[in-house]
mmCIF file of N, CA and C in Angstrom:
data_model
loop_
_atom_site.group_PDB
_atom_site.id
_atom_site.type_symbol
_atom_site.label_atom_id
_atom_site.label_comp_id
_atom_site.label_asym_id
_atom_site.label_seq_id
_atom_site.Cartn_x
_atom_site.Cartn_y
_atom_site.Cartn_z
ATOM 1 N N MET A 1268 140.436 122.021 97.520
ATOM 2 C CA MET A 1268 140.375 122.086 98.967
ATOM 3 C C MET A 1268 138.953 121.781 99.413
ATOM 4 N N LEU A 1269 138.809 121.000 100.435
ATOM 5 C CA LEU A 1269 137.508 120.624 100.965
ATOM 6 C C LEU A 1269 136.966 121.746 101.833
ATOM 7 N N SER A 1270 135.810 122.236 101.452
ATOM 8 C CA SER A 1270 135.198 123.293 102.262
ATOM 9 C C SER A 1270 134.028 122.706 103.031
ATOM 10 N N ILE A 1271 133.972 122.993 104.298
ATOM 11 C CA ILE A 1271 132.910 122.499 105.167
ATOM 12 C C ILE A 1271 131.980 123.669 105.447
ATOM 13 N N THR A 1272 130.737 123.549 104.967
ATOM 14 C CA THR A 1272 129.796 124.655 105.143
ATOM 15 C C THR A 1272 129.218 124.680 106.547
ATOM 16 N N ASN A 1273 128.979 123.504 107.116
ATOM 17 C CA ASN A 1273 128.401 123.443 108.451
ATOM 18 C C ASN A 1273 129.311 122.580 109.326
ATOM 19 N N PRO A 1274 130.183 123.187 110.136
ATOM 20 C CA PRO A 1274 131.130 122.395 110.931
ATOM 21 C C PRO A 1274 130.450 121.506 111.962
ATOM 22 N N LYS A 1275 129.302 121.940 112.514
ATOM 23 C CA LYS A 1275 128.600 121.104 113.498
ATOM 24 C C LYS A 1275 128.120 119.805 112.859
ATOM 25 N N LYS A 1276 127.558 119.922 111.667
ATOM 26 C CA LYS A 1276 127.044 118.735 110.992
ATOM 27 C C LYS A 1276 128.192 117.785 110.631
ATOM 28 N N PHE A 1277 129.312 118.338 110.197
ATOM 29 C CA PHE A 1277 130.473 117.518 109.863
ATOM 30 C C PHE A 1277 131.010 116.804 111.099
ATOM 31 N N LEU A 1278 131.048 117.495 112.238
ATOM 32 C CA LEU A 1278 131.516 116.892 113.482
ATOM 33 C C LEU A 1278 130.561 115.794 113.937
ATOM 34 N N MET A 1279 129.248 116.022 113.786
ATOM 35 C CA MET A 1279 128.269 114.997 114.154
ATOM 36 C C MET A 1279 128.445 113.761 113.275
ATOM 37 N N TRP A 1280 128.736 113.978 111.992
ATOM 38 C CA TRP A 1280 128.942 112.853 111.091
ATOM 39 C C TRP A 1280 130.176 112.054 111.500
ATOM 40 N N GLN A 1281 131.239 112.727 111.885
ATOM 41 C CA GLN A 1281 132.451 112.033 112.319
ATOM 42 C C GLN A 1281 132.195 111.232 113.590
ATOM 43 N N ILE A 1282 131.459 111.816 114.545
ATOM 44 C CA ILE A 1282 131.169 111.114 115.799
ATOM 45 C C ILE A 1282 130.313 109.886 115.533
ATOM 46 N N SER A 1283 129.294 110.012 114.670
ATOM 47 C CA SER A 1283 128.441 108.858 114.388
ATOM 48 C C SER A 1283 129.218 107.769 113.648
ATOM 49 N N ALA A 1284 130.121 108.151 112.756
ATOM 50 C CA ALA A 1284 130.928 107.154 112.052
ATOM 51 C C ALA A 1284 131.866 106.437 113.015
ATOM 52 N N MET A 1285 132.435 107.164 113.951
ATOM 53 C CA MET A 1285 133.326 106.533 114.928
ATOM 54 C C MET A 1285 132.553 105.599 115.845
ATOM 55 N N SER A 1286 131.348 105.998 116.263
ATOM 56 C CA SER A 1286 130.571 105.126 117.147
ATOM 57 C C SER A 1286 130.132 103.866 116.416
ATOM 58 N N LEU A 1287 129.799 103.990 115.124
ATOM 59 C CA LEU A 1287 129.443 102.800 114.355
ATOM 60 C C LEU A 1287 130.631 101.863 114.206
ATOM 61 N N SER A 1288 131.802 102.419 113.979
ATOM 62 C CA SER A 1288 132.972 101.556 113.817
ATOM 63 C C SER A 1288 133.328 100.857 115.125
ATOM 64 N N LEU A 1289 133.087 101.520 116.262
ATOM 65 C CA LEU A 1289 133.348 100.866 117.547
ATOM 66 C C LEU A 1289 132.296 99.810 117.854
ATOM 67 N N MET A 1290 131.044 100.082 117.459
ATOM 68 C CA MET A 1290 129.964 99.157 117.759
ATOM 69 C C MET A 1290 130.094 97.866 116.948
ATOM 70 N N TYR A 1291 130.498 97.977 115.693
ATOM 71 C CA TYR A 1291 130.567 96.821 114.814
ATOM 72 C C TYR A 1291 132.004 96.414 114.508
ATOM 73 N N LYS A 1292 132.906 96.626 115.430
ATOM 74 C CA LYS A 1292 134.310 96.354 115.126
ATOM 75 C C LYS A 1292 134.578 94.866 114.932
ATOM 76 N N ASP A 1293 133.855 93.992 115.651
ATOM 77 C CA ASP A 1293 134.063 92.558 115.462
ATOM 78 C C ASP A 1293 133.545 92.104 114.102
ATOM 79 N N THR A 1294 132.411 92.663 113.687
ATOM 80 C CA THR A 1294 131.833 92.284 112.397
ATOM 81 C C THR A 1294 132.642 92.855 111.250
ATOM 82 N N LEU A 1295 133.037 94.107 111.360
ATOM 83 C CA LEU A 1295 133.740 94.758 110.265
ATOM 84 C C LEU A 1295 135.163 94.243 110.097
ATOM 85 N N PHE A 1296 135.699 93.607 111.116
ATOM 86 C CA PHE A 1296 137.059 93.089 111.016
ATOM 87 C C PHE A 1296 137.154 91.975 109.981
ATOM 88 N N PHE A 1297 136.105 91.150 109.886
ATOM 89 C CA PHE A 1297 136.144 90.008 108.986
ATOM 90 C C PHE A 1297 135.703 90.354 107.569
ATOM 91 N N LEU A 1298 135.096 91.516 107.379
ATOM 92 C CA LEU A 1298 134.641 91.892 106.048
ATOM 93 C C LEU A 1298 135.816 92.372 105.209
ATOM 94 N N LYS A 1299 135.780 92.021 103.953
ATOM 95 C CA LYS A 1299 136.833 92.439 103.037
ATOM 96 C C LYS A 1299 136.203 93.254 101.919
ATOM 97 N N MET A 1300 136.989 94.108 101.338
ATOM 98 C CA MET A 1300 136.495 94.928 100.253
ATOM 99 C C MET A 1300 136.343 94.083 98.992
ATOM 100 N N ALA A 1301 135.269 94.314 98.248
ATOM 101 C CA ALA A 1301 135.044 93.582 97.006
ATOM 102 C C ALA A 1301 136.001 94.079 95.929
ATOM 103 N N THR A 1302 136.572 93.135 95.196
ATOM 104 C CA THR A 1302 137.468 93.480 94.095
ATOM 105 C C THR A 1302 136.951 92.833 92.819
ATOM 106 N N TRP A 1303 137.526 93.204 91.689
ATOM 107 C CA TRP A 1303 137.079 92.673 90.409
ATOM 108 C C TRP A 1303 137.443 91.205 90.245
ATOM 109 N N SER A 1304 138.436 90.726 90.945
ATOM 110 C CA SER A 1304 138.874 89.345 90.751
ATOM 111 C C SER A 1304 138.167 88.345 91.666
ATOM 112 N N MET A 1305 137.170 88.789 92.425
ATOM 113 C CA MET A 1305 136.457 87.873 93.321
ATOM 114 C C MET A 1305 135.545 86.961 92.511
ATOM 115 N N LEU A 1306 135.557 85.665 92.812
ATOM 116 C CA LEU A 1306 134.713 84.711 92.109
ATOM 117 C C LEU A 1306 133.425 84.416 92.862
ATOM 118 N N ASN A 1307 133.313 84.862 94.075
ATOM 119 C CA ASN A 1307 132.107 84.624 94.860
ATOM 120 C C ASN A 1307 131.607 85.945 95.428
ATOM 121 N N LEU A 1308 130.539 85.865 96.211
ATOM 122 C CA LEU A 1308 129.963 87.074 96.788
ATOM 123 C C LEU A 1308 130.830 87.602 97.928
ATOM 124 N N GLN A 1309 130.618 88.860 98.244
ATOM 125 C CA GLN A 1309 131.323 89.476 99.360
ATOM 126 C C GLN A 1309 130.818 88.868 100.670
ATOM 127 N N ASP A 1310 131.650 88.868 101.707
ATOM 128 C CA ASP A 1310 131.238 88.332 102.994
ATOM 129 C C ASP A 1310 130.019 89.089 103.509
ATOM 130 N N SER A 1311 129.082 88.352 104.099
ATOM 131 C CA SER A 1311 127.829 88.968 104.530
ATOM 132 C C SER A 1311 127.998 89.660 105.876
ATOM 133 N N ALA A 1312 127.227 90.736 106.055
ATOM 134 C CA ALA A 1312 127.288 91.504 107.287
ATOM 135 C C ALA A 1312 126.017 91.370 108.100
ATOM 136 N N SER A 1313 124.992 90.707 107.556
ATOM 137 C CA SER A 1313 123.737 90.543 108.282
ATOM 138 C C SER A 1313 123.244 89.113 108.088
ATOM 139 N N PRO A 1314 122.362 88.636 108.961
ATOM 140 C CA PRO A 1314 121.832 87.275 108.805
ATOM 141 C C PRO A 1314 121.035 87.092 107.515
ATOM 142 N N LEU A 1315 120.320 88.135 107.098
ATOM 143 C CA LEU A 1315 119.557 88.041 105.857
ATOM 144 C C LEU A 1315 120.483 87.885 104.654
ATOM 145 N N MET A 1316 121.553 88.637 104.640
ATOM 146 C CA MET A 1316 122.514 88.524 103.544
ATOM 147 C C MET A 1316 123.220 87.166 103.576
ATOM 148 N N GLU A 1317 123.433 86.629 104.754
ATOM 149 C CA GLU A 1317 124.044 85.303 104.862
ATOM 150 C C GLU A 1317 123.122 84.234 104.278
ATOM 151 N N GLN A 1318 121.823 84.331 104.560
ATOM 152 C CA GLN A 1318 120.865 83.387 103.985
ATOM 153 C C GLN A 1318 120.782 83.544 102.472
ATOM 154 N N LEU A 1319 120.864 84.778 101.994
ATOM 155 C CA LEU A 1319 120.863 85.013 100.555
ATOM 156 C C LEU A 1319 122.107 84.414 99.911
ATOM 157 N N ASN A 1320 123.222 84.457 100.609
ATOM 158 C CA ASN A 1320 124.459 83.850 100.125
ATOM 159 C C ASN A 1320 124.322 82.327 100.061
ATOM 160 N N PHE A 1321 123.715 81.717 101.081
ATOM 161 C CA PHE A 1321 123.479 80.269 101.063
ATOM 162 C C PHE A 1321 122.543 79.889 99.920
ATOM 163 N N PHE A 1322 121.500 80.705 99.701
ATOM 164 C CA PHE A 1322 120.569 80.443 98.602
ATOM 165 C C PHE A 1322 121.293 80.516 97.258
ATOM 166 N N HIS A 1323 122.164 81.491 97.094
ATOM 167 C CA HIS A 1323 122.936 81.636 95.857
ATOM 168 C C HIS A 1323 123.813 80.413 95.628
ATOM 169 N N ASP A 1324 124.505 79.959 96.676
ATOM 170 C CA ASP A 1324 125.387 78.798 96.538
ATOM 171 C C ASP A 1324 124.597 77.533 96.207
ATOM 172 N N HIS A 1325 123.444 77.351 96.861
ATOM 173 C CA HIS A 1325 122.619 76.171 96.626
ATOM 174 C C HIS A 1325 122.062 76.183 95.198
ATOM 175 N N THR A 1326 121.588 77.336 94.745
ATOM 176 C CA THR A 1326 121.059 77.453 93.386
ATOM 177 C C THR A 1326 122.152 77.206 92.355
ATOM 178 N N LEU A 1327 123.341 77.722 92.609
ATOM 179 C CA LEU A 1327 124.456 77.514 91.687
ATOM 180 C C LEU A 1327 124.843 76.038 91.613
ATOM 181 N N LEU A 1328 124.778 75.330 92.736
ATOM 182 C CA LEU A 1328 125.074 73.899 92.746
ATOM 183 C C LEU A 1328 124.053 73.126 91.916
ATOM 184 N N ILE A 1329 122.771 73.445 92.070
ATOM 185 C CA ILE A 1329 121.726 72.758 91.307
ATOM 186 C C ILE A 1329 121.873 73.043 89.815
ATOM 187 N N LEU A 1330 122.139 74.298 89.459
ATOM 188 C CA LEU A 1330 122.321 74.639 88.042
ATOM 189 C C LEU A 1330 123.546 73.945 87.446
ATOM 190 N N THR A 1331 124.587 73.793 88.220
ATOM 191 C CA THR A 1331 125.778 73.087 87.739
ATOM 192 C C THR A 1331 125.475 71.617 87.489
ATOM 193 N N MET A 1332 124.727 70.993 88.396
ATOM 194 C CA MET A 1332 124.375 69.580 88.207
ATOM 195 C C MET A 1332 123.491 69.394 86.981
ATOM 196 N N ILE A 1333 122.528 70.294 86.760
ATOM 197 C CA ILE A 1333 121.664 70.199 85.577
ATOM 198 C C ILE A 1333 122.484 70.381 84.303
ATOM 199 N N THR A 1334 123.408 71.325 84.310
ATOM 200 C CA THR A 1334 124.246 71.566 83.132
ATOM 201 C C THR A 1334 125.125 70.360 82.819
ATOM 202 N N ILE A 1335 125.688 69.734 83.836
ATOM 203 C CA ILE A 1335 126.514 68.539 83.621
ATOM 204 C C ILE A 1335 125.665 67.392 83.087
ATOM 205 N N LEU A 1336 124.453 67.216 83.608
ATOM 206 C CA LEU A 1336 123.566 66.153 83.137
ATOM 207 C C LEU A 1336 123.180 66.367 81.677
ATOM 208 N N VAL A 1337 122.808 67.572 81.309
ATOM 209 C CA VAL A 1337 122.442 67.860 79.917
ATOM 210 C C VAL A 1337 123.653 67.690 79.000
ATOM 211 N N GLY A 1338 124.827 68.106 79.445
ATOM 212 C CA GLY A 1338 126.040 67.911 78.649
ATOM 213 C C GLY A 1338 126.351 66.440 78.434
ATOM 214 N N TYR A 1339 126.165 65.626 79.477
ATOM 215 C CA TYR A 1339 126.400 64.183 79.355
ATOM 216 C C TYR A 1339 125.416 63.556 78.369
ATOM 217 N N ILE A 1340 124.143 63.947 78.448
ATOM 218 C CA ILE A 1340 123.136 63.404 77.526
ATOM 219 C C ILE A 1340 123.455 63.800 76.086
ATOM 220 N N LEU A 1341 123.852 65.057 75.860
ATOM 221 C CA LEU A 1341 124.224 65.485 74.508
ATOM 222 C C LEU A 1341 125.454 64.735 74.008
ATOM 223 N N PHE A 1342 126.429 64.537 74.875
ATOM 224 C CA PHE A 1342 127.631 63.787 74.499
ATOM 225 C C PHE A 1342 127.268 62.367 74.091
ATOM 226 N N MET A 1343 126.400 61.710 74.859
ATOM 227 C CA MET A 1343 126.008 60.339 74.547
ATOM 228 C C MET A 1343 125.174 60.270 73.264
ATOM 229 N N LEU A 1344 124.380 61.299 72.981
ATOM 230 C CA LEU A 1344 123.605 61.299 71.742
ATOM 231 C C LEU A 1344 124.502 61.470 70.514
ATOM 232 N N PHE A 1345 125.505 62.301 70.618
ATOM 233 C CA PHE A 1345 126.386 62.545 69.472
ATOM 234 C C PHE A 1345 127.286 61.352 69.167
ATOM 235 N N PHE A 1346 127.703 60.629 70.166
ATOM 236 C CA PHE A 1346 128.645 59.531 69.963
ATOM 237 C C PHE A 1346 127.998 58.159 70.144
ATOM 238 N N ASN A 1347 126.727 58.047 69.796
ATOM 239 C CA ASN A 1347 126.015 56.779 69.867
ATOM 240 C C ASN A 1347 126.276 55.991 68.576
ATOM 241 N N ASN A 1348 126.357 54.674 68.688
ATOM 242 C CA ASN A 1348 126.631 53.829 67.511
ATOM 243 C C ASN A 1348 125.377 53.492 66.719
ATOM 244 N N TYR A 1349 124.218 53.769 67.229
ATOM 245 C CA TYR A 1349 122.940 53.459 66.568
ATOM 246 C C TYR A 1349 122.852 51.979 66.207
ATOM 247 N N THR A 1350 123.075 51.087 67.157
ATOM 248 C CA THR A 1350 123.041 49.645 66.866
ATOM 249 C C THR A 1350 121.624 49.162 66.596
ATOM 250 N N ASN A 1351 120.620 49.779 67.167
ATOM 251 C CA ASN A 1351 119.235 49.348 66.961
ATOM 252 C C ASN A 1351 118.471 50.348 66.093
ATOM 253 N N ARG A 1352 119.123 50.944 65.115
ATOM 254 C CA ARG A 1352 118.489 51.984 64.318
ATOM 255 C C ARG A 1352 117.405 51.409 63.408
ATOM 256 N N TYR A 1353 117.557 50.183 62.923
ATOM 257 C CA TYR A 1353 116.605 49.615 61.971
ATOM 258 C C TYR A 1353 115.621 48.665 62.641
ATOM 259 N N LEU A 1354 115.491 48.715 63.951
ATOM 260 C CA LEU A 1354 114.528 47.888 64.667
ATOM 261 C C LEU A 1354 113.143 48.502 64.488
ATOM 262 N N LEU A 1355 112.153 47.719 64.049
ATOM 263 C CA LEU A 1355 110.844 48.273 63.703
ATOM 264 C C LEU A 1355 109.810 48.158 64.812
ATOM 265 N N HIS A 1356 109.978 47.329 65.770
ATOM 266 C CA HIS A 1356 108.954 47.197 66.806
ATOM 267 C C HIS A 1356 109.459 47.488 68.163
#
């Protein structure tokens, strides 16, 4: 059973939570709870977090392009015919 030691403090907490939910109802409507199966970041609630999300996406794109380029170079090195292997100059 939940025991409340200070009923005034508990009531103040409920009032502040209700006022926050009314103040940010448009923002909180679009936010979704994070789950284990999410492949990307949670929806941002502030402009700073939105910029951090854009930075994450941009960095991930650059890292993906570098990984594909290195993979292509390794693939071409492994399957090269070495036609000019004995060229001395």
